[in-house]
Tab-separated table of C-alpha atoms and ligand atoms in Angstrom:
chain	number	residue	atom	x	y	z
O	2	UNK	CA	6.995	20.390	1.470
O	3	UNK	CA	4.326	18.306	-0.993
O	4	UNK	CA	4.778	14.657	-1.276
O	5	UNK	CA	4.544	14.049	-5.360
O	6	UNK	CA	3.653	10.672	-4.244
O	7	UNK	CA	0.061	12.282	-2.859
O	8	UNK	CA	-1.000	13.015	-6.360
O	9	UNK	CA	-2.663	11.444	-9.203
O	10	UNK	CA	-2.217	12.617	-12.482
O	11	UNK	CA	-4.992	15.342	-12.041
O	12	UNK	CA	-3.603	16.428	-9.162
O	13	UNK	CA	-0.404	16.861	-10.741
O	14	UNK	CA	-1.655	18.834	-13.693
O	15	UNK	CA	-3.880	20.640	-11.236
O	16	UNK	CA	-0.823	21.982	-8.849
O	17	UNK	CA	1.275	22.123	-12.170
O	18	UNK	CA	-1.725	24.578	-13.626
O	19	UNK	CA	-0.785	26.642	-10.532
O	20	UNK	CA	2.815	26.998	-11.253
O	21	UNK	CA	2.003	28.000	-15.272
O	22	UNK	CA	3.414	24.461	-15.839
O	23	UNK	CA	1.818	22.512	-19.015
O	24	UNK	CA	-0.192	19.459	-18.149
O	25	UNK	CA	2.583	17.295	-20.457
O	26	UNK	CA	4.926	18.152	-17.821
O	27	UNK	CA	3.352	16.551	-15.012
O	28	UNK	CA	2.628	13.143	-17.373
O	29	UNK	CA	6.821	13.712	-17.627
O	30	UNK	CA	7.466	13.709	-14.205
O	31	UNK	CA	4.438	11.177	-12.957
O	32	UNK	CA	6.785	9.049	-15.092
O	33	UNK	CA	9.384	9.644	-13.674
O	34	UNK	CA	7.971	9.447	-10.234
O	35	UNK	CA	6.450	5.985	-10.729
O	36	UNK	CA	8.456	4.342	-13.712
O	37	UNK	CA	11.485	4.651	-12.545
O	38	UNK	CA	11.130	5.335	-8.912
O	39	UNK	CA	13.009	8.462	-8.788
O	40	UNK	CA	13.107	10.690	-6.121
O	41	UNK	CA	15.699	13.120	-7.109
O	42	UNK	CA	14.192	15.794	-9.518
O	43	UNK	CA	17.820	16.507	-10.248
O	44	UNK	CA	17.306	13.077	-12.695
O	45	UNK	CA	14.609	13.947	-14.467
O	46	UNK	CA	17.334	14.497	-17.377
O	47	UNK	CA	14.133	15.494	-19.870
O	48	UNK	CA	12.612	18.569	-17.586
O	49	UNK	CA	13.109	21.247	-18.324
O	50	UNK	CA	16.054	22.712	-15.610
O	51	UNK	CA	13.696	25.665	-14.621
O	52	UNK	CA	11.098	23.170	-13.407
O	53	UNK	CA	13.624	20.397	-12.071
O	54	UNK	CA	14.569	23.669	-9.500
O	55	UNK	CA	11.506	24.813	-8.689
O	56	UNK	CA	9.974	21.341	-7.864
O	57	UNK	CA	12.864	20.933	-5.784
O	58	UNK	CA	12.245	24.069	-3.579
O	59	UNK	CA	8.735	23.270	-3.087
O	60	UNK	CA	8.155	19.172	-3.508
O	61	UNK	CA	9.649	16.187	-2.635
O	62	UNK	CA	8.767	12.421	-3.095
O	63	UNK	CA	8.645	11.062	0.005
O	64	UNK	CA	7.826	7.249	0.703
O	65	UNK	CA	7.222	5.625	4.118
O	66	UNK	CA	10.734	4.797	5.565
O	67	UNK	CA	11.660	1.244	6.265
O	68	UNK	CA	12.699	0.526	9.915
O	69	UNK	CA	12.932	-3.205	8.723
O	70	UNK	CA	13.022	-5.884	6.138
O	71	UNK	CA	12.585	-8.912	6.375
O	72	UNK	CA	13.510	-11.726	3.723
O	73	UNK	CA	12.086	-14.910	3.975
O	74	UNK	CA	13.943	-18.375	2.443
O	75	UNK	CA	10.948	-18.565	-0.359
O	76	UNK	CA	11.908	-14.986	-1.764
O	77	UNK	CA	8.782	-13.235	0.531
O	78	UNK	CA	9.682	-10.169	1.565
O	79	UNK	CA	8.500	-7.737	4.285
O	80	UNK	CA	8.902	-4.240	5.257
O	81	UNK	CA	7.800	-2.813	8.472
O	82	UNK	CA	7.109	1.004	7.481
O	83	UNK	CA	7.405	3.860	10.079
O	84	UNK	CA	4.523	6.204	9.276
O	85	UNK	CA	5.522	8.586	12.355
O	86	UNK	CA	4.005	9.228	15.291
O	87	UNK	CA	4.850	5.339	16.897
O	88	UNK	CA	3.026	3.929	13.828
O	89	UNK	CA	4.184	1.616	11.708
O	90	UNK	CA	2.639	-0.649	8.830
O	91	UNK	CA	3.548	-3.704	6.947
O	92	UNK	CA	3.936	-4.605	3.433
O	93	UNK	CA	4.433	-8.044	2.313
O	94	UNK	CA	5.842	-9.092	-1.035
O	95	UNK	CA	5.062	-12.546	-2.607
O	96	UNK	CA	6.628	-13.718	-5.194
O	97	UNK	CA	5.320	-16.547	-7.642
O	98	UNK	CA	6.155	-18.278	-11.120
O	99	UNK	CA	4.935	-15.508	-13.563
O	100	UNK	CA	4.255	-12.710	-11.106
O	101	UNK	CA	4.504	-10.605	-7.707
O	102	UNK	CA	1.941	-9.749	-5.642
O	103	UNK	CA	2.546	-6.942	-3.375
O	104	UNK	CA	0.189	-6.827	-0.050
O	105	UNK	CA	-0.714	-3.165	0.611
O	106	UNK	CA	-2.102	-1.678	4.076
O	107	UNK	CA	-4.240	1.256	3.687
O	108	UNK	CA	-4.598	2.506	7.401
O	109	UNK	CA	-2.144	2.164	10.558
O	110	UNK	CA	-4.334	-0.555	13.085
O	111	UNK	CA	-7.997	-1.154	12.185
O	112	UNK	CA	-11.329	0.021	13.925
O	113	UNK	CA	-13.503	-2.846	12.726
O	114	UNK	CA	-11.996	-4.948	15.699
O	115	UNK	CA	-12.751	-8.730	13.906
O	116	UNK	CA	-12.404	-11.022	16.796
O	117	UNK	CA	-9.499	-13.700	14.900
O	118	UNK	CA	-7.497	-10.265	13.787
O	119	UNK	CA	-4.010	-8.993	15.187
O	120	UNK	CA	-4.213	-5.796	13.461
O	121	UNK	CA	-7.724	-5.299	14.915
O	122	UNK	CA	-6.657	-6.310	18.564
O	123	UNK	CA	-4.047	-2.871	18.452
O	124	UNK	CA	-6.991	-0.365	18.062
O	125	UNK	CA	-6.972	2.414	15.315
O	126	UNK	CA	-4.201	5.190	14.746
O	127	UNK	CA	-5.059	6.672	11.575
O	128	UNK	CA	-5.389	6.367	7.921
O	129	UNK	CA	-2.654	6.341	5.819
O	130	UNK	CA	-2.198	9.335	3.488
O	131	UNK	CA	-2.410	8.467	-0.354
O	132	UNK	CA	1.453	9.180	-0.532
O	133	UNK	CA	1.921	6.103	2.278
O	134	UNK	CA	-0.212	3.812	0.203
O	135	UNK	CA	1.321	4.193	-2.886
O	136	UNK	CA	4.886	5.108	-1.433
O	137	UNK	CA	4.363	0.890	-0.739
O	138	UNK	CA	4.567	0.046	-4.137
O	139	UNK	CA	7.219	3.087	-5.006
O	140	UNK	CA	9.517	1.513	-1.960
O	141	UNK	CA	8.921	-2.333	-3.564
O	142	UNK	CA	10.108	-1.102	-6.849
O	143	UNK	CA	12.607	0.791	-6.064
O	144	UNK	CA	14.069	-2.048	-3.282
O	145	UNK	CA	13.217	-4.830	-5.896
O	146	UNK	CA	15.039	-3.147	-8.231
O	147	UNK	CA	11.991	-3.080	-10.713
O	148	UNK	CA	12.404	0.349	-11.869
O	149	UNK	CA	12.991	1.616	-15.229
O	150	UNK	CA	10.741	-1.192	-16.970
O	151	UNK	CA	13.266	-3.758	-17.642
O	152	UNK	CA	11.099	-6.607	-19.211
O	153	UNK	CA	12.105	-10.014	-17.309
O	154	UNK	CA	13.254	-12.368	-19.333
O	155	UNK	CA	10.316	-15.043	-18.769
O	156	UNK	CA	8.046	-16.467	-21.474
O	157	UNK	CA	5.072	-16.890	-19.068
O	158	UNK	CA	5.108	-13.131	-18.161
O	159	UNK	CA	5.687	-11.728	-21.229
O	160	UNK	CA	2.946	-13.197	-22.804
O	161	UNK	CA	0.983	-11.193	-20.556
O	162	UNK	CA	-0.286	-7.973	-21.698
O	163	UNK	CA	-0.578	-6.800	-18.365
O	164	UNK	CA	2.315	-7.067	-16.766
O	165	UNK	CA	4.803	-4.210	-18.391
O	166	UNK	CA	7.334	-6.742	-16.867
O	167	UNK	CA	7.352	-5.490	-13.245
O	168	UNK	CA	8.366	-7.106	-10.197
O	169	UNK	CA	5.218	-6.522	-8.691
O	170	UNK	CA	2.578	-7.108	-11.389
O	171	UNK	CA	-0.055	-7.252	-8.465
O	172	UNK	CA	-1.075	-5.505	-5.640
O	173	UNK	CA	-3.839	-6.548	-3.140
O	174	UNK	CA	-5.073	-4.384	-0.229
O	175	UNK	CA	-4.908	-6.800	2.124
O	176	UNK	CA	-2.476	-5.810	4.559
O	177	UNK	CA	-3.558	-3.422	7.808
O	178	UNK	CA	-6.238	-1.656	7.772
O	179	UNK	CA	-10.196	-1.384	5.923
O	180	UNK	CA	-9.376	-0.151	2.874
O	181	UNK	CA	-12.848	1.139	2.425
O	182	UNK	CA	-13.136	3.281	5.604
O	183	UNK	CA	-10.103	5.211	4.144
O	184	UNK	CA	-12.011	5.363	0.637
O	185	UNK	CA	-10.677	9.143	-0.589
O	186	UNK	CA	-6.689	8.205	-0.134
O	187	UNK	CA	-7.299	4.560	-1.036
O	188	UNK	CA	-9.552	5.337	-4.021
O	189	UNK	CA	-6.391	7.949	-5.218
O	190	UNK	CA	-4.199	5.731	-4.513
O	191	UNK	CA	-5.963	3.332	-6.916
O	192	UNK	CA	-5.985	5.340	-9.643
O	193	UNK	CA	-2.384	6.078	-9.436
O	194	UNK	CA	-1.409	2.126	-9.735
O	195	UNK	CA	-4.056	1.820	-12.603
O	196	UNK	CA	-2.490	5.021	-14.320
O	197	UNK	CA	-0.146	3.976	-17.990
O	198	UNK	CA	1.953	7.057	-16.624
O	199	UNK	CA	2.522	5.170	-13.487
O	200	UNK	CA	2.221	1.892	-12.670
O	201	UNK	CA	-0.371	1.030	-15.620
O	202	UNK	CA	-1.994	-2.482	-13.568
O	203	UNK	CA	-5.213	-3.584	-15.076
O	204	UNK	CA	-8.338	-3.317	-12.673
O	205	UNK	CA	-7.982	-7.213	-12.577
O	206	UNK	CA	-4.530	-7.151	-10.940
O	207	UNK	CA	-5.299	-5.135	-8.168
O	208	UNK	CA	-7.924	-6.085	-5.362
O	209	UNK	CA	-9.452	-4.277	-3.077
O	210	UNK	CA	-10.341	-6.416	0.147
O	211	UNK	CA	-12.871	-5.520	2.397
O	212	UNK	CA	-14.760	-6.277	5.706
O	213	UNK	CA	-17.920	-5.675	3.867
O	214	UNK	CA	-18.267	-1.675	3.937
O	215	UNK	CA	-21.744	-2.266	2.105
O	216	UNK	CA	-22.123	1.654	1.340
O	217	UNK	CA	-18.740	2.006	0.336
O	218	UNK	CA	-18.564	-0.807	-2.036
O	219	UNK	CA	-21.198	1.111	-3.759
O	220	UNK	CA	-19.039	4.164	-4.348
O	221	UNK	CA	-16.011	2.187	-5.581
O	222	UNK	CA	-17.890	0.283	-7.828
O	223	UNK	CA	-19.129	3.831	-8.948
O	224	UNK	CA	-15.572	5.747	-9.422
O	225	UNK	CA	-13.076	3.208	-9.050
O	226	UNK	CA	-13.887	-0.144	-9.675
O	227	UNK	CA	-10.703	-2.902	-9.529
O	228	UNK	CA	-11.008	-6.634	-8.371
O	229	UNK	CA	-12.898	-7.480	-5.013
O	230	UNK	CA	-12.457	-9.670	-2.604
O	231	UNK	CA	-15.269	-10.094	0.912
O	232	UNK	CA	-13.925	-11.218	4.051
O	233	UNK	CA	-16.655	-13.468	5.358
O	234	UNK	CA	-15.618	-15.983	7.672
O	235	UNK	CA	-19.203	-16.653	8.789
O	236	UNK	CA	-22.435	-18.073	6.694
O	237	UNK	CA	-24.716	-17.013	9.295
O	238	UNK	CA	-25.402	-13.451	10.729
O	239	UNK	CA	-24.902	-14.841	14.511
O	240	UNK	CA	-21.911	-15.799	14.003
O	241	UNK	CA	-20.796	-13.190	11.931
O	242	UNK	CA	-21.561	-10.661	14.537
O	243	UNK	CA	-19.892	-12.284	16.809
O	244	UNK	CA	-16.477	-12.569	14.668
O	245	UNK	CA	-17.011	-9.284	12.680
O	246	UNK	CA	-18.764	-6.712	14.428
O	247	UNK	CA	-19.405	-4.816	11.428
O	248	UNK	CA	-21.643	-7.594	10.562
O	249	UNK	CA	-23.932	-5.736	12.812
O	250	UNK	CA	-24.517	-2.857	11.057
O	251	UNK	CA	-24.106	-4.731	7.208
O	252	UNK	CA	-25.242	-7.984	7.707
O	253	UNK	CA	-25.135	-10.484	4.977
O	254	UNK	CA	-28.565	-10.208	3.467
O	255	UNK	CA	-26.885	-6.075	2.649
O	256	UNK	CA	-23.589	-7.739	1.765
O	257	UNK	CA	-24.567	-10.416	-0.690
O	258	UNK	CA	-26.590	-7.650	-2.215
O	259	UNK	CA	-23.716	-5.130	-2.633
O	260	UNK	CA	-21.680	-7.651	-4.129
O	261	UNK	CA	-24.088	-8.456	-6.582
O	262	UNK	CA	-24.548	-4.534	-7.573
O	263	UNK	CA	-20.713	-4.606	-7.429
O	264	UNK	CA	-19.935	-6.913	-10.487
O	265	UNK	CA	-22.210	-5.155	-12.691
O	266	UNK	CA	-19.434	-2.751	-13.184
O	267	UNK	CA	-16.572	-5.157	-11.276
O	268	UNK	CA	-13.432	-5.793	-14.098
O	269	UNK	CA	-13.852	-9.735	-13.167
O	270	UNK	CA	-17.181	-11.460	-12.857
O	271	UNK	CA	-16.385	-12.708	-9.232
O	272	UNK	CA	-16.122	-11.789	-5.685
O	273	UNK	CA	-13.324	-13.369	-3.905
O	274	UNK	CA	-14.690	-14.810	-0.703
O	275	UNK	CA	-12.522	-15.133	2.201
O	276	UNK	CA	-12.816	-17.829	5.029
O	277	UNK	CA	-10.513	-17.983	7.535
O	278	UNK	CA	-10.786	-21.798	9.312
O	279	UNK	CA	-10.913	-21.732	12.480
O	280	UNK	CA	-11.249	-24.552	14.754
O	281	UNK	CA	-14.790	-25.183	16.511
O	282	UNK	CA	-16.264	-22.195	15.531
O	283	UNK	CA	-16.917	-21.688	11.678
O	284	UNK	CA	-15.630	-24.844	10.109
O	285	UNK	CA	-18.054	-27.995	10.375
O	286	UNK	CA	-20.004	-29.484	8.096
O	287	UNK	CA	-23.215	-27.577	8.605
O	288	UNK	CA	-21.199	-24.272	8.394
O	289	UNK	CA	-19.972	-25.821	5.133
O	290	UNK	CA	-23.352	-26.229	3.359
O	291	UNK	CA	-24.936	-22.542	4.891
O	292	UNK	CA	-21.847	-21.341	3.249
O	293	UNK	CA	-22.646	-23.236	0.326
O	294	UNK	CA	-26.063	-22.426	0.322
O	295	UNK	CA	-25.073	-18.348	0.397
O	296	UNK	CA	-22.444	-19.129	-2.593
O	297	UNK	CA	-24.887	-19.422	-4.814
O	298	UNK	CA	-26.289	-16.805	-4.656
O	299	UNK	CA	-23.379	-14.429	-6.113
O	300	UNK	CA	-21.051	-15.324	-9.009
O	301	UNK	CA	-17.799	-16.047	-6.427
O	302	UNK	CA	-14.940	-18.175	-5.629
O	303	UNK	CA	-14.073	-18.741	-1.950
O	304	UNK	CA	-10.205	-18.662	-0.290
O	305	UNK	CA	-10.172	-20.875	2.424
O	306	UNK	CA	-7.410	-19.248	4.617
O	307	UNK	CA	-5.869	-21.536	7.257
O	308	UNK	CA	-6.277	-19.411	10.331
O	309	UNK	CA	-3.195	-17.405	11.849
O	310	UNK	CA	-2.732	-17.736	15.414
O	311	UNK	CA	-1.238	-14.858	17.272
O	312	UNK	CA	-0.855	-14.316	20.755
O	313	UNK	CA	-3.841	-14.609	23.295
O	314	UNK	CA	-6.320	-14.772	19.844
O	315	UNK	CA	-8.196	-17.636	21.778
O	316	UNK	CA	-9.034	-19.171	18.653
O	317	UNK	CA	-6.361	-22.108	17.097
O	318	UNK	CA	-6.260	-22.997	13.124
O	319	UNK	CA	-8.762	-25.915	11.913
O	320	UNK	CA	-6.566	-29.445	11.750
O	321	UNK	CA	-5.394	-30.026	7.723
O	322	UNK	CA	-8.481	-33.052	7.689
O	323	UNK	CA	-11.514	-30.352	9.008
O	324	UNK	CA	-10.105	-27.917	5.838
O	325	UNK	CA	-10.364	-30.376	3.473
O	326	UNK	CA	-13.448	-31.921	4.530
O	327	UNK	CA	-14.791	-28.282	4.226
O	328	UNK	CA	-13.553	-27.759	1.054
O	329	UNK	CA	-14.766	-31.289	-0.386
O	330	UNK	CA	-18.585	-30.212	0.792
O	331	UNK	CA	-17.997	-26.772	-1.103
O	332	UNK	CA	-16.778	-28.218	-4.558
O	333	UNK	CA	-19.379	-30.765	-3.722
O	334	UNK	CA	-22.074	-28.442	-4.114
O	335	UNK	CA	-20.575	-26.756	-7.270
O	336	UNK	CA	-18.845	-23.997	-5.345
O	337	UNK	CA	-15.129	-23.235	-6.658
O	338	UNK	CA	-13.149	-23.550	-3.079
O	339	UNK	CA	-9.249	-23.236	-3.019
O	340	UNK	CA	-7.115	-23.399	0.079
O	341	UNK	CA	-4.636	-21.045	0.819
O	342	UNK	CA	-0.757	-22.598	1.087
O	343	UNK	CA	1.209	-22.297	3.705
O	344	UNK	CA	4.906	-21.365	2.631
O	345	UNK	CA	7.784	-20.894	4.463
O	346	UNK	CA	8.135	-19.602	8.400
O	347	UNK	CA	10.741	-17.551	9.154
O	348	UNK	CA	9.154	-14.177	9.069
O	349	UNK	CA	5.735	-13.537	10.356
O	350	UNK	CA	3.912	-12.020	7.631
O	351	UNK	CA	0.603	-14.108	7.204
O	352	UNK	CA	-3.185	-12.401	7.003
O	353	UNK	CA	-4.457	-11.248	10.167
O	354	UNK	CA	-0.553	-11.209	11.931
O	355	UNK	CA	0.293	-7.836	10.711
O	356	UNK	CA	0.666	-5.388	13.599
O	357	UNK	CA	2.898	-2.497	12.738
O	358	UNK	CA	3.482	-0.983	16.298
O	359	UNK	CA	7.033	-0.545	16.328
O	360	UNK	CA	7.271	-1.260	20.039
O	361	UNK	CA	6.002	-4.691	19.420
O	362	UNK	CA	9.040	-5.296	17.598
O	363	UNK	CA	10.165	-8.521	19.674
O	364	UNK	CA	6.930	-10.216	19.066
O	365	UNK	CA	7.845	-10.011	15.555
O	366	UNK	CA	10.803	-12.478	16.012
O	367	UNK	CA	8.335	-15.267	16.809
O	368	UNK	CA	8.166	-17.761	13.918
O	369	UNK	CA	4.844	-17.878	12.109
O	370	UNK	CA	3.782	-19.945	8.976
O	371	UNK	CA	2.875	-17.938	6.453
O	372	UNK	CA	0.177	-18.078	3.259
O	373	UNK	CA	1.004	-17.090	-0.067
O	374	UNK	CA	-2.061	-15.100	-1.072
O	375	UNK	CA	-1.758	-16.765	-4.777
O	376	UNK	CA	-5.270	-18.244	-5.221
O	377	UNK	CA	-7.428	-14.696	-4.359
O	378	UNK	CA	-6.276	-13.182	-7.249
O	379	UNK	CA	-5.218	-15.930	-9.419
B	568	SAH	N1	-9.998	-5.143	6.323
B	568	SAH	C1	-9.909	-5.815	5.064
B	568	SAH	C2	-8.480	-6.036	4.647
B	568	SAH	C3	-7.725	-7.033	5.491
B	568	SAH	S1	-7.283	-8.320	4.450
B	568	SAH	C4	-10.713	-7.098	5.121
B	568	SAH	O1	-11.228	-7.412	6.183
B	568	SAH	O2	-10.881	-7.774	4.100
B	568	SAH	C5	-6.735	-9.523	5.487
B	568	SAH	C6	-7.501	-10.814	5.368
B	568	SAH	O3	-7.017	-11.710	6.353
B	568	SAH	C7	-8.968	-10.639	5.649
B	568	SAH	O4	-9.731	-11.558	4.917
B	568	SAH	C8	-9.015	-10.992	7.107
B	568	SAH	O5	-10.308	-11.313	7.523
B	568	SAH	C9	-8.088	-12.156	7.160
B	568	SAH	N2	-7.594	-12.429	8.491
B	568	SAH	C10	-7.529	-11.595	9.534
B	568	SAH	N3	-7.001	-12.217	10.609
B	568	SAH	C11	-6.716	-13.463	10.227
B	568	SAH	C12	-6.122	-14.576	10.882
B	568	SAH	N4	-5.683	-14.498	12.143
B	568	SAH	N5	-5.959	-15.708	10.180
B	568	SAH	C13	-6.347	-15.774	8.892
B	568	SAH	N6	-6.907	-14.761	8.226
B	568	SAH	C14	-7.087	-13.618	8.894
């Protein structure tokens, strides 16, 4: 059986070509598909009956199922996501006065193996397929209850072109995984949120977050360029190897570089930085200015991201004075700095705690704080 939710619109029209189908009909269904988060072809009151049969001998639309949800008191919202095999990812939804972010993972563990990272500690299982990328957003639509376009009644969002008064009018790839080492399905899956037959986000509402892929940021900035944001963690390249490996093979000098080439085509004219604070090792004063120093040398804004403990990490979070100490040196020196917020703790959903394994299930129940993600893509 296909999974519709693999396909972009000319992949639709393609595999629709194939069946002597016009290319109208897959824009019908796409809509269908992604508007209203249908999965019953049955539904599709406006195809034609012929098709509505035939699709349903040969396709279905198929999203990742949910083995859990989690609600937490603030209105964030998690789903652990079987994705078969023993795999399972996470998808965190964060809602905010005016809009909803939805955090996306594009690959089930991670190979890039960052030292301060829970997702990186479980190894790699595989990418995710483009239909388990987007089915994330299908699933938060349809579980929100966003479908069918209902504009919310709220001045501040429907003054805002961009919006089409969803539930999630933002998606970040910042759950599990590198989205760029998955770059075909993730790229797909891209166009498929950007698409007016689908989800229609603007390339500013949706980032792509990335370890610093340098080659790869190249190609997206080439055939699919949305909003960026680095993870960085380190202003120096010894210390950067040491907490991102990858730093090894792109180190900074590459990175900075790519960035730069990046907003020539990038939909906002800034990288997101991120910098997770952890204590003793990246967050004193000197670390401050280097960082500082490296700031200014690409049009960016920086996310200073409390760090996340998780079991046997070794490293602990920065105390609340270090961060804003930190943060004071960084504005000091011109450098627009925000700090992420910690927001509620009753489901552990935070950046860098995501670890989909279903048999880790009861190290799920352990209370974490957790960061709304509202300042990257603010
Ligand atoms: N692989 C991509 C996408 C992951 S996004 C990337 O590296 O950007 C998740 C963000 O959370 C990244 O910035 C990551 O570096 C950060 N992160 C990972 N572990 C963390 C932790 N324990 N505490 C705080 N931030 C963490």
């Amino acid at each position: 059986m296909l999974n519709l939710l693999d396909y972009d619109l000319a992949g639709l029209s393609a595999w629709f070509a194939e069946l002597d189908e016009k290319p109208f009909r897959a824009r019908q269904v796409m809509r269908w598909i992604h508007r209203e988060a249908c999965n019953d072809f049955g539904a599709m009151t406006d195809v034609a009956k012929s098709l509505r049969a035939k699709l349903g001998a040969l396709a279905e639309i198929r999203p990742p199922a949910p083995l859990r949800d989690s609600v937490s008191g603030d209105g964030t919202r998690k789903w652990l996501l079987d994705v078969g095999g023993g795999n399972a990812v996470e998808t965190v939804f964060i809602p905010e006065a005016g809009r909803g972010t939805l955090c996306v993972s594009s690959q089930a563990g991670c190979a890039l193996d960052c030292a301060f990272c829970a997702t990186g500690k479980q190894g790699f299982s595989r990418n995710l397929d483009v239909g388990e990328i987007v089915g994330q957003l299908w699933l938060a639509n349809k579980l929100l209850g966003a479908a069918g376009g209902t504009p919310r009644e709220d001045e501040s969002t429907r003054e805002d072109e961009n919006d089409n008064g969803r539930v999630v009018s933002n998606v970040v790839l910042m759950g599990m995984g590198e989205p760029l080492a998955n770059f075909d399905n993730v790229v797909t899956a891209l166009r498929i949120m950007l698409d007016d037959h689908a989800y229609g986000l603007s390339r500013r509402r949706v980032t792509v977050s990335t370890a610093g892929v340098t080659p790869a940021m190249d190609r997206l900035r080439e055939e699919c360029p949305v909003a960026l944001a680095v993870s960085l963690h380190a202003p120096d390249d010894a210390l950067r190897d040491r907490l991102m490996p990858i730093n090894r093979k792109y180190p900074l000098r590459d990175l900075l570089a790519a960035c730069r080439r990046y907003l020539e085509r990038a939909p906002r004219d800034f990288v997101t930085f991120e910098y997770a604070m952890i204590d003793g090792i990246n967050d004193s004063d000197a670390h401050a200015r280097a960082l500082a120093a490296l700031a200014r040398e690409v049009s960016c804004k920086i996310n200073l991201i409390p760090f996340n403990p998780f079991p046997r990490s070794g490293f602990a979070r920065s105390p609340v004075n270090r961060i804003r100490r930190f943060a004071e040196i960084l504005l000091d020196s011109g450098i627009i700095a925000t700090t992420r917020r910690t927001r509620g703790d009753d489901v552990s959903a935070a950046c860098g705690q995501l670890v989909g394994q279903v048999r880790d299930k009861t190290r799920r129940t352990r209370t974490h704080p957790m960061q709304t993600m509202e300042e990257v893509w603010s």
